[in-house]
Short mmCIF file of C-alpha atoms in Angstrom, two decimals:
data_model
loop_
_atom_site.label_atom_id
_atom_site.label_comp_id
_atom_site.label_asym_id
_atom_site.label_seq_id
_atom_site.Cartn_x
_atom_site.Cartn_y
_atom_site.Cartn_z
CA UNK A 290 94.83 227.12 152.99
CA UNK A 291 92.92 230.45 152.82
CA UNK A 292 91.20 231.85 149.97
CA UNK A 293 93.44 234.65 150.29
CA UNK A 294 96.18 232.86 149.25
CA UNK A 295 95.26 230.14 147.01
CA UNK A 296 93.82 233.00 145.01
CA UNK A 297 97.72 234.45 145.00
CA UNK A 298 98.36 231.43 142.59
CA UNK A 299 95.98 232.48 139.29
CA UNK A 300 97.44 233.82 136.88
CA UNK A 301 97.91 237.82 136.21
CA UNK A 302 95.78 237.38 139.90
CA UNK A 303 98.53 238.57 142.39
CA UNK A 304 97.45 242.63 142.91
CA UNK A 305 95.89 243.17 146.37
CA UNK A 306 92.30 241.92 145.94
CA UNK A 307 89.22 243.82 147.88
CA UNK A 308 88.47 243.68 151.79
CA UNK A 309 86.37 241.16 151.72
CA UNK A 310 85.69 239.13 154.50
CA UNK A 311 85.82 235.60 152.41
CA UNK A 312 89.07 235.99 151.12
CA UNK A 313 90.24 234.38 155.17
CA UNK A 314 88.15 231.65 155.42
CA UNK A 315 89.51 228.59 154.48
CA UNK A 316 88.64 226.37 151.72
CA UNK A 317 87.53 223.22 152.09
CA UNK A 318 87.22 221.49 148.74
CA UNK A 319 86.87 222.62 145.03
CA UNK A 320 83.84 222.89 142.42
CA UNK A 321 83.02 223.79 138.86
CA UNK A 322 79.48 222.25 139.65
CA UNK A 323 76.99 224.11 141.77
CA UNK A 324 74.48 221.65 142.54
CA UNK A 325 77.45 219.06 143.62
CA UNK A 326 78.96 222.38 145.87
CA UNK A 327 79.26 222.10 149.58
CA UNK A 328 79.73 224.49 152.57
CA UNK A 329 83.54 226.36 152.07
CA UNK A 330 83.71 225.19 148.64
CA UNK A 331 84.97 227.44 145.91
CA UNK A 332 83.15 227.52 142.76
CA UNK A 333 84.60 228.00 139.40
CA UNK A 334 81.70 228.61 137.09
CA UNK A 335 83.42 227.27 133.49
CA UNK A 336 81.97 228.20 130.50
CA UNK A 337 80.73 226.03 127.99
CA UNK A 338 79.94 225.36 124.75
CA UNK A 339 75.97 225.86 125.39
CA UNK A 340 75.79 227.68 128.59
CA UNK A 341 78.30 230.20 130.90
CA UNK A 342 79.10 227.97 134.27
CA UNK A 343 79.33 230.88 135.81
CA UNK A 344 75.38 232.10 135.37
CA UNK A 345 75.10 229.75 138.39
CA UNK A 346 77.39 231.62 140.93
CA UNK A 347 73.80 232.40 142.92
CA UNK A 348 72.80 228.80 143.68
CA UNK A 349 76.60 227.77 144.45
CA UNK A 350 76.84 230.99 146.71
CA UNK A 351 73.44 229.57 148.37
CA UNK A 352 74.66 226.53 148.67
CA UNK A 353 78.01 227.61 150.97
CA UNK A 354 80.72 228.31 148.36
CA UNK A 355 82.76 231.06 149.87
CA UNK A 356 83.35 232.82 146.70
CA UNK A 357 82.78 231.78 142.87
CA UNK A 358 86.03 232.27 139.93
CA UNK A 359 83.66 233.38 136.94
CA UNK A 360 84.44 234.47 133.39
CA UNK A 361 84.79 238.24 133.08
CA UNK A 362 81.09 237.51 131.01
CA UNK A 363 79.42 235.84 133.80
CA UNK A 364 81.00 238.62 136.82
CA UNK A 365 79.42 241.22 134.37
CA UNK A 366 76.19 239.52 134.44
CA UNK A 367 75.92 239.57 138.32
CA UNK A 368 76.84 242.59 139.32
CA UNK A 369 73.38 243.60 137.84
CA UNK A 370 72.27 241.00 140.94
CA UNK A 371 70.70 242.78 143.59
CA UNK A 372 72.67 241.00 146.24
CA UNK A 373 75.98 243.42 145.28
CA UNK A 374 73.91 246.37 146.52
CA UNK A 375 73.26 244.42 150.17
CA UNK A 376 75.94 245.88 152.60
CA UNK A 377 77.95 242.50 152.22
CA UNK A 378 77.64 241.39 148.30
CA UNK A 379 79.13 237.95 147.48
CA UNK A 380 82.78 237.57 146.17
CA UNK A 381 82.65 237.09 142.78
CA UNK A 382 86.30 236.71 140.54
CA UNK A 383 87.00 237.16 137.07
CA UNK A 384 89.43 234.74 135.59
CA UNK A 385 90.15 235.85 131.74
CA UNK A 386 91.35 232.93 131.13
CA UNK A 387 89.20 230.19 133.01
CA UNK A 388 91.12 227.26 131.64
CA UNK A 389 93.80 228.33 133.14
CA UNK A 390 92.73 229.62 135.94
CA UNK A 391 91.17 226.31 136.98
CA UNK A 392 93.86 224.22 136.10
CA UNK A 393 96.14 226.81 138.34
CA UNK A 394 93.61 226.28 141.30
CA UNK A 395 93.56 222.75 141.24
CA UNK A 396 97.34 222.07 140.91
CA UNK A 397 97.80 224.51 144.19
CA UNK A 398 94.56 223.13 146.24
CA UNK A 399 96.04 219.25 146.13
CA UNK A 400 99.78 220.56 146.35
CA UNK A 401 100.96 220.34 143.03
CA UNK A 402 100.69 216.30 142.46
CA UNK A 403 101.66 215.86 139.06
CA UNK A 404 105.38 217.58 140.15
CA UNK A 405 105.61 214.42 142.55
CA UNK A 406 104.67 211.68 140.05
CA UNK A 407 106.92 210.09 137.08
CA UNK A 408 104.01 210.30 134.47
CA UNK A 409 103.40 209.65 131.74
CA UNK A 410 100.73 210.76 128.55
CA UNK A 411 100.10 208.69 126.38
CA UNK A 412 97.65 210.09 122.86
CA UNK A 413 96.66 209.60 119.59
CA UNK A 414 93.11 208.08 117.80
CA UNK A 415 93.44 204.28 118.73
CA UNK A 416 95.58 202.81 120.87
CA UNK A 417 95.82 204.50 123.94
CA UNK A 418 93.75 202.23 125.99
CA UNK A 419 95.89 199.36 125.54
CA UNK A 420 99.60 200.87 125.41
CA UNK A 421 98.59 202.77 128.86
CA UNK A 422 97.59 199.10 130.42
CA UNK A 423 100.42 197.36 129.29
CA UNK A 424 103.23 200.21 130.81
CA UNK A 425 101.07 200.03 133.86
CA UNK A 426 101.49 196.38 133.45
CA UNK A 427 105.06 196.62 133.24
CA UNK A 428 105.52 199.14 136.09
CA UNK A 429 103.50 196.46 138.71
CA UNK A 430 105.43 193.60 137.63
CA UNK A 431 108.75 196.05 138.24
CA UNK A 432 107.03 196.54 141.42
CA UNK A 433 106.07 199.80 140.67
CA UNK A 434 103.38 201.43 142.26
CA UNK A 435 101.24 202.86 139.64
CA UNK A 436 97.62 205.10 138.69
CA UNK A 437 96.00 204.20 135.63
CA UNK A 438 93.55 207.30 134.32
CA UNK A 439 91.79 206.26 131.01
CA UNK A 440 89.10 205.33 128.92
CA UNK A 441 87.55 201.90 131.14
CA UNK A 442 89.15 203.38 134.90
CA UNK A 443 90.78 205.59 137.23
CA UNK A 444 92.73 202.89 139.60
CA UNK A 445 95.79 202.23 141.64
CA UNK A 446 96.29 199.58 144.33
CA UNK A 447 93.26 199.25 146.56
CA UNK A 448 91.12 201.79 144.18
CA UNK A 449 88.76 201.09 140.91
CA UNK A 450 86.22 203.84 139.80
CA UNK A 451 84.63 203.94 136.49
CA UNK A 452 85.91 206.70 134.04
CA UNK A 453 82.91 209.63 133.12
CA UNK A 454 86.39 210.80 130.72
CA UNK A 455 88.88 209.51 128.97
CA UNK A 456 91.26 212.18 130.80
CA UNK A 457 89.26 213.93 133.53
CA UNK A 458 88.78 218.07 134.27
CA UNK A 459 91.14 219.64 136.11
CA UNK A 460 89.62 219.72 139.34
CA UNK A 461 89.21 215.88 139.45
CA UNK A 462 92.53 215.03 137.45
CA UNK A 463 94.57 216.53 140.33
CA UNK A 464 92.42 215.18 142.92
CA UNK A 465 92.88 211.81 141.66
CA UNK A 466 96.80 212.39 141.16
CA UNK A 467 96.32 213.62 144.73
CA UNK A 468 95.64 210.55 146.04
CA UNK A 469 97.24 208.24 144.06
CA UNK A 470 100.45 210.17 145.45
CA UNK A 471 98.75 209.74 149.09
CA UNK A 472 98.08 206.14 148.28
CA UNK A 473 101.85 205.27 148.03
CA UNK A 474 102.09 206.22 143.73
CA UNK A 475 105.30 206.80 142.36
CA UNK A 476 104.12 206.40 138.55
CA UNK A 477 101.34 207.69 136.98
CA UNK A 478 100.27 206.42 133.38
CA UNK A 479 97.26 208.86 131.63
CA UNK A 480 95.58 208.30 128.18
CA UNK A 481 95.44 212.76 127.44
CA UNK A 482 92.33 213.14 124.84
CA UNK A 483 92.52 216.02 121.97
CA UNK A 484 89.35 217.46 123.76
CA UNK A 485 91.62 217.43 127.37
CA UNK A 486 94.61 219.34 125.57
CA UNK A 487 92.02 221.56 123.49
CA UNK A 488 90.18 222.38 127.22
CA UNK A 489 93.53 222.60 128.87
CA UNK A 490 92.47 220.06 131.13
CA UNK A 491 95.59 218.71 131.87
CA UNK A 492 97.49 222.06 132.77
CA UNK A 493 99.74 221.66 135.48
CA UNK A 494 100.73 218.52 134.62
CA UNK A 495 104.23 217.37 133.91
CA UNK A 496 105.29 214.69 132.16
CA UNK A 497 108.54 211.85 132.13
CA UNK A 498 107.26 210.63 129.00
CA UNK A 499 104.98 210.92 126.14
CA UNK A 500 103.59 208.99 123.84
CA UNK A 501 102.34 209.36 119.99
CA UNK A 502 100.30 206.13 118.62
CA UNK A 503 98.70 207.33 115.67
CA UNK A 504 96.19 209.80 114.33
CA UNK A 505 93.21 209.05 111.86
CA UNK A 506 89.41 210.77 111.59
CA UNK A 507 88.02 211.08 114.46
CA UNK A 508 86.07 213.77 116.30
CA UNK A 509 85.44 216.04 113.38
CA UNK A 510 82.27 216.87 115.05
CA UNK A 511 84.59 218.83 117.95
CA UNK A 512 87.44 219.62 115.84
CA UNK A 513 87.19 221.76 112.94
CA UNK A 514 89.33 219.68 110.31
CA UNK A 515 92.27 217.54 111.08
CA UNK A 516 94.93 219.94 111.20
CA UNK A 517 92.81 221.74 113.84
CA UNK A 518 92.59 217.53 115.95
CA UNK A 519 96.94 217.46 115.02
CA UNK A 520 97.62 220.67 116.91
CA UNK A 521 95.91 219.67 119.56
CA UNK A 522 97.62 216.43 120.19
CA UNK A 523 101.06 218.20 118.97
CA UNK A 524 100.27 220.11 122.62
CA UNK A 525 101.32 217.18 124.71
CA UNK A 526 104.76 217.83 122.91
CA UNK A 527 105.39 220.77 123.88
CA UNK A 528 107.44 222.72 126.58
CA UNK A 529 104.24 222.88 128.49
CA UNK A 530 103.88 219.69 129.04
CA UNK A 531 107.04 217.31 127.81
CA UNK A 532 109.53 217.47 130.73
CA UNK A 533 111.53 214.49 129.62
CA UNK A 534 111.44 211.72 126.17
CA UNK A 535 108.73 211.42 123.65
CA UNK A 536 108.15 208.22 122.03
CA UNK A 537 106.78 208.59 118.85
CA UNK A 538 105.28 206.46 115.56
CA UNK A 539 107.45 206.61 112.89
CA UNK A 540 104.88 205.01 110.42
CA UNK A 541 102.15 207.73 110.66
CA UNK A 542 102.22 210.99 108.98
CA UNK A 543 101.67 213.25 112.06
CA UNK A 544 104.08 211.55 113.71
CA UNK A 545 106.71 212.29 111.80
CA UNK A 546 105.21 215.76 111.65
CA UNK A 547 105.84 215.57 115.56
CA UNK A 548 109.56 213.81 115.24
CA UNK A 549 110.11 217.05 113.24
CA UNK A 550 109.72 219.69 115.78
CA UNK A 551 111.30 217.49 118.23
CA UNK A 552 115.65 217.41 118.49
CA UNK A 553 116.87 214.19 118.21
CA UNK A 554 118.27 214.03 122.44
CA UNK A 555 113.91 214.70 123.35
CA UNK A 556 112.79 211.72 121.13
CA UNK A 557 112.73 207.87 120.24
CA UNK A 558 111.13 206.48 117.40
CA UNK A 559 108.88 203.45 116.88
CA UNK A 560 108.11 201.35 114.18
CA UNK A 561 106.39 198.15 112.66
CA UNK A 562 107.47 198.81 108.83
CA UNK A 563 111.09 200.36 109.08
CA UNK A 564 114.59 200.60 111.17
CA UNK A 565 113.93 203.22 114.26
CA UNK A 566 114.83 203.46 118.20
CA UNK A 567 112.18 200.36 118.75
CA UNK A 568 111.17 197.87 116.07
CA UNK A 569 111.20 194.05 115.43
CA UNK A 570 112.77 191.89 113.30
CA UNK A 571 112.10 188.19 112.74
CA UNK A 572 108.60 187.85 113.47
CA UNK A 573 106.56 184.51 113.61
CA UNK A 574 103.00 184.63 114.05
CA UNK A 575 100.68 182.30 115.16
CA UNK A 576 97.23 181.62 116.77
CA UNK A 577 98.63 182.71 119.89
CA UNK A 578 100.07 185.80 119.60
CA UNK A 579 103.45 186.65 117.99
CA UNK A 580 107.28 186.80 118.62
CA UNK A 581 110.33 187.45 117.16
CA UNK A 582 113.51 190.21 117.93
CA UNK A 583 113.45 193.50 120.05
CA UNK A 584 115.33 195.93 118.70
CA UNK A 585 115.75 199.15 121.67
CA UNK A 586 118.18 201.73 122.23
CA UNK A 587 118.87 199.77 125.25
CA UNK A 588 119.97 196.38 123.53
CA UNK A 589 118.55 193.56 121.60
CA UNK A 590 116.45 190.86 123.21
CA UNK A 591 113.85 187.88 121.94
CA UNK A 592 110.05 188.60 123.15
CA UNK A 593 106.99 186.71 122.88
CA UNK A 594 103.69 188.09 123.04
CA UNK A 595 100.03 186.98 122.92
CA UNK A 596 98.93 190.61 121.29
CA UNK A 597 97.48 189.82 117.69
CA UNK A 598 98.09 191.50 115.41
CA UNK A 599 100.32 194.75 113.49
CA UNK A 600 98.50 197.44 115.30
CA UNK A 601 99.25 195.54 118.71
CA UNK A 602 102.65 194.87 117.86
CA UNK A 603 103.03 198.98 117.67
CA UNK A 604 101.55 199.32 120.82
CA UNK A 605 104.04 197.32 122.69
CA UNK A 606 106.46 199.14 120.81
CA UNK A 607 105.52 202.22 122.51
CA UNK A 608 105.13 200.46 125.85
CA UNK A 609 108.61 199.13 125.57
CA UNK A 610 109.79 202.20 124.87
CA UNK A 611 108.26 204.12 127.76
CA UNK A 612 109.19 201.41 130.60
CA UNK A 613 112.96 201.62 129.19
CA UNK A 614 112.49 206.02 129.65
CA UNK A 615 111.22 205.38 133.11
CA UNK A 616 114.11 203.02 133.90
CA UNK A 617 113.13 199.21 133.44
CA UNK A 618 115.72 196.82 132.55
CA UNK A 619 114.78 195.49 129.07
CA UNK A 620 115.49 191.95 129.81
CA UNK A 621 112.75 192.27 133.18
CA UNK A 622 110.17 193.97 130.45
CA UNK A 623 110.95 190.79 127.95
CA UNK A 624 110.29 188.50 130.51
CA UNK A 625 106.49 190.18 131.92
CA UNK A 626 105.53 190.64 127.94
CA UNK A 627 103.52 187.40 127.87
CA UNK A 628 101.44 188.07 131.18
CA UNK A 629 99.86 190.51 129.36
CA UNK A 630 96.94 189.48 127.23
CA UNK A 631 94.91 192.80 126.34
CA UNK A 632 92.15 194.76 127.70
CA UNK A 633 88.68 194.42 127.97
CA UNK A 634 86.85 195.36 124.55
CA UNK A 635 89.56 195.36 122.98
CA UNK A 636 89.89 191.76 120.78
CA UNK A 637 88.10 190.65 122.95
CA UNK A 638 87.29 186.75 122.72
CA UNK A 639 84.09 185.67 123.53
CA UNK A 640 83.74 181.69 124.64
CA UNK A 641 81.41 179.92 126.38
CA UNK A 642 82.54 176.10 125.85
CA UNK A 643 86.10 175.28 125.28
CA UNK A 644 84.84 173.15 121.98
CA UNK A 645 83.21 176.10 120.58
CA UNK A 646 82.44 175.69 116.82
CA UNK A 647 82.78 179.75 115.62
CA UNK A 648 85.17 182.31 116.91
CA UNK A 649 83.38 186.08 118.82
CA UNK A 650 85.66 188.83 119.48
CA UNK A 651 83.92 192.37 120.72
CA UNK A 652 86.58 195.11 119.80
CA UNK A 653 86.29 198.80 120.44
CA UNK A 654 86.60 200.23 116.60
CA UNK A 655 84.95 202.68 115.94
CA UNK A 656 87.04 205.29 113.42
CA UNK A 657 87.81 203.92 109.62
CA UNK A 658 91.18 203.11 110.93
CA UNK A 659 90.37 201.07 114.04
CA UNK A 660 87.57 199.10 112.68
CA UNK A 661 90.05 197.93 109.02
CA UNK A 662 93.37 197.44 111.90
CA UNK A 663 90.64 195.39 113.55
CA UNK A 664 89.76 193.16 110.26
CA UNK A 665 92.79 192.85 108.87
CA UNK A 666 94.01 191.52 112.74
CA UNK A 667 91.56 188.74 112.84
CA UNK A 668 91.81 187.87 109.09
CA UNK A 669 94.36 185.03 109.49
CA UNK A 670 92.90 183.31 112.63
CA UNK A 671 89.33 183.37 111.23
CA UNK A 672 89.16 179.53 108.35
CA UNK A 673 85.79 180.37 107.53
CA UNK A 674 83.87 183.74 106.85
CA UNK A 675 84.34 186.35 108.61
CA UNK A 676 80.94 187.90 109.51
CA UNK A 677 81.49 192.19 110.41
CA UNK A 678 78.77 193.69 112.90
CA UNK A 679 79.39 197.16 113.80
CA UNK A 680 77.39 200.49 113.81
CA UNK A 681 78.11 204.31 114.17
CA UNK A 682 77.07 206.46 117.03
CA UNK A 683 74.78 209.80 116.75
CA UNK A 684 75.72 213.05 116.92
CA UNK A 685 78.99 211.97 116.28
CA UNK A 686 81.30 212.89 112.34
CA UNK A 687 78.99 211.79 109.81
CA UNK A 688 81.92 211.92 107.09
CA UNK A 689 83.71 208.51 109.09
CA UNK A 690 79.76 206.62 108.58
CA UNK A 691 80.28 205.52 104.57
CA UNK A 692 83.99 205.23 104.95
CA UNK A 693 83.85 202.39 107.41
CA UNK A 694 80.87 200.35 105.63
CA UNK A 695 82.64 200.38 102.25
CA UNK A 696 86.21 199.57 105.17
CA UNK A 697 83.59 196.50 105.77
CA UNK A 698 82.11 195.30 102.89
CA UNK A 699 85.50 195.17 101.57
CA UNK A 700 87.47 193.47 104.15
CA UNK A 701 85.12 191.34 105.68
CA UNK A 702 82.91 188.12 104.07
CA UNK A 703 79.72 189.80 104.99
CA UNK A 704 78.33 192.58 106.82
CA UNK A 705 75.63 193.61 109.54
CA UNK A 706 74.83 196.95 109.89
CA UNK A 707 73.22 198.14 113.29
CA UNK A 708 72.78 200.02 115.68
CA UNK A 709 76.01 201.50 117.92
CA UNK A 710 74.95 204.30 120.28
CA UNK A 711 72.17 206.69 118.33
CA UNK A 712 71.98 209.15 120.82
CA UNK A 713 69.79 211.98 119.25
CA UNK A 714 69.84 211.24 115.54
CA UNK A 715 67.64 209.74 113.80
CA UNK A 716 69.00 205.72 113.83
CA UNK A 717 67.50 204.77 110.61
CA UNK A 718 69.53 207.98 109.08
CA UNK A 719 72.83 206.92 110.86
CA UNK A 720 72.13 203.23 108.70
CA UNK A 721 71.71 204.93 105.66
CA UNK A 722 74.63 207.17 105.86
CA UNK A 723 76.71 203.63 106.56
CA UNK A 724 75.22 201.88 103.95
CA UNK A 725 75.23 204.86 101.47
CA UNK A 726 79.59 203.95 101.54
CA UNK A 727 79.16 199.93 100.82
CA UNK A 728 79.15 199.23 96.83
CA UNK A 729 76.51 198.20 95.25
CA UNK A 730 77.71 194.52 94.52
CA UNK A 731 77.78 193.92 98.38
CA UNK A 732 74.27 192.76 99.64
CA UNK A 733 74.48 194.08 103.45
CA UNK A 734 72.28 192.83 106.54
CA UNK A 735 70.60 195.63 107.65
CA UNK A 736 69.54 195.24 111.60
CA UNK A 737 68.93 198.02 113.38
CA UNK A 738 68.16 196.23 117.21
CA UNK A 739 71.94 195.38 118.04
CA UNK A 740 70.99 192.53 120.17
CA UNK A 741 69.21 191.16 116.98
CA UNK A 742 71.93 191.82 114.80
CA UNK A 743 74.05 190.25 117.21
CA UNK A 744 72.18 186.88 117.78
CA UNK A 745 71.41 186.88 113.81
CA UNK A 746 75.60 186.96 113.43
CA UNK A 747 76.30 184.28 116.26
CA UNK A 748 73.17 181.93 114.79
CA UNK A 749 73.62 181.84 110.98
CA UNK A 750 77.03 181.52 111.00
CA UNK A 751 78.97 177.87 110.06
CA UNK A 752 81.51 176.23 111.74
CA UNK A 753 84.68 178.07 111.27
CA UNK A 754 83.29 181.31 110.78
CA UNK A 755 84.29 184.54 112.98
CA UNK A 756 81.93 186.95 113.76
CA UNK A 757 83.45 190.06 114.55
CA UNK A 758 81.40 192.62 116.76
CA UNK A 759 82.77 196.31 116.31
CA UNK A 760 82.08 199.38 118.40
CA UNK A 761 81.34 199.68 121.47
CA UNK A 762 84.27 197.52 123.14
CA UNK A 763 84.28 197.53 126.62
CA UNK A 764 81.13 199.69 127.60
CA UNK A 765 78.01 198.66 129.42
CA UNK A 766 75.36 200.77 127.85
CA UNK A 767 72.94 201.76 124.92
CA UNK A 768 72.44 205.86 124.46
CA UNK A 769 68.70 205.63 122.81
CA UNK A 770 67.64 209.73 122.63
CA UNK A 771 68.70 210.90 126.63
CA UNK A 772 68.38 207.72 128.05
CA UNK A 773 71.61 205.30 128.79
CA UNK A 774 70.71 201.69 129.37
CA UNK A 775 72.38 198.43 130.02
CA UNK A 776 74.20 196.99 127.55
CA UNK A 777 77.35 194.76 126.75
CA UNK A 778 78.29 193.37 123.61
CA UNK A 779 79.71 190.42 125.86
CA UNK A 780 77.00 189.46 127.34
CA UNK A 781 74.96 189.33 124.43
CA UNK A 782 77.19 187.35 122.27
CA UNK A 783 77.26 185.26 124.87
CA UNK A 784 73.78 184.28 125.13
CA UNK A 785 73.43 184.02 121.96
CA UNK A 786 76.59 181.50 121.92
CA UNK A 787 74.95 179.33 124.54
CA UNK A 788 71.86 179.26 122.45
CA UNK A 789 73.83 177.99 119.40
CA UNK A 790 75.75 175.23 121.38
CA UNK A 791 73.26 174.11 122.94
#
């Protein structure tokens, strides 16, 4: 469409624009990165925490951008540029709310794809990835073409791309949704992060179902405190986004707060500890998973799932609720559940031989709550000692480090503290922060090099022991300083197991 027409989609900017030739130009693309700008693009300069992207309008215009949308502050700075003294100055337009402007332009440019897909949004500290994958699996098993957007990747039939963010920024998000729609998708299942909600990345998206898994300490390097963190998550259950039914974890205190804000008709609750709209009974936990009776608003049914742990049972209930709300039959859902074995890097077992004498599990657990859940879920399946290898990321919330150290020391038999992604922090300081939470009666092993730590745990383990490697899960890299190097816990574990087993 022409730039003039696209600009009418901006909130508060429906007035007549100056007579500038660029207004009649066709917008060929949108970009928020001046370095990737191409001829015919509209540049959207987003303010950041350190710099204002609007200040890079010059390089965008030089690369062929037909105009730039920037903050009022960036626009004022731009007006002092000599380019505005020429007979044909560039077209710089200011928008007071740049997050809203970016989302509005992206949704309009891509013809409102979120309104044409049946969207499911899943938010919470833990469980988003497993829950979204299970919802996608249930839909696909019901022959419903579905797009999945989340921490691991963006994918739909015939397409898969590694994700840079759990929830993409508006231009990329709307482009992906439009591409999924064009590929024939009827449904879209998204992980929605607190960062994305706070930054307005999903503005313009209407969700048929929203899911709240839980809220525990995380991201306090970004949010002021837990209440600020909760306020961001709760946005997904407000009128801007929720157009259908909410599925909420009743066992979580913050989940109860969300339930209290909603009408009874707009929410289904789920619980592993009490009766709710979705709950289970007659549970039987075995080494190959869990079975029992599933209770739902659509009836009861016997079920079996290979997923391990109470937290995965909660994820299952959330996914079942979402599936039922999307029109799937309960009988179809319970028939499909045994086939879903899990998600890469989430309680993933590493095995190189059938007669392997120890168990090795890799998990993404990187918060106090998720580490505790992982250790408790694994204990029933380990006959010997439980050895926990974990670390904490740098340039992130420091207060969770001693808490995680205490949890590991309390629940595991042996603890090996190592590096995660130190980033630009001193790795030794991170290790000290973790060890500070470990009781003096416990003597942890501290090995800064993660590969050595994993190898040590696996080679020293006795038959029947279990080695739990937490923190990185699916990640195939480690961030040291500002450099990202290849590193995969699963690869390291396989190499160590191969040496152990000869």
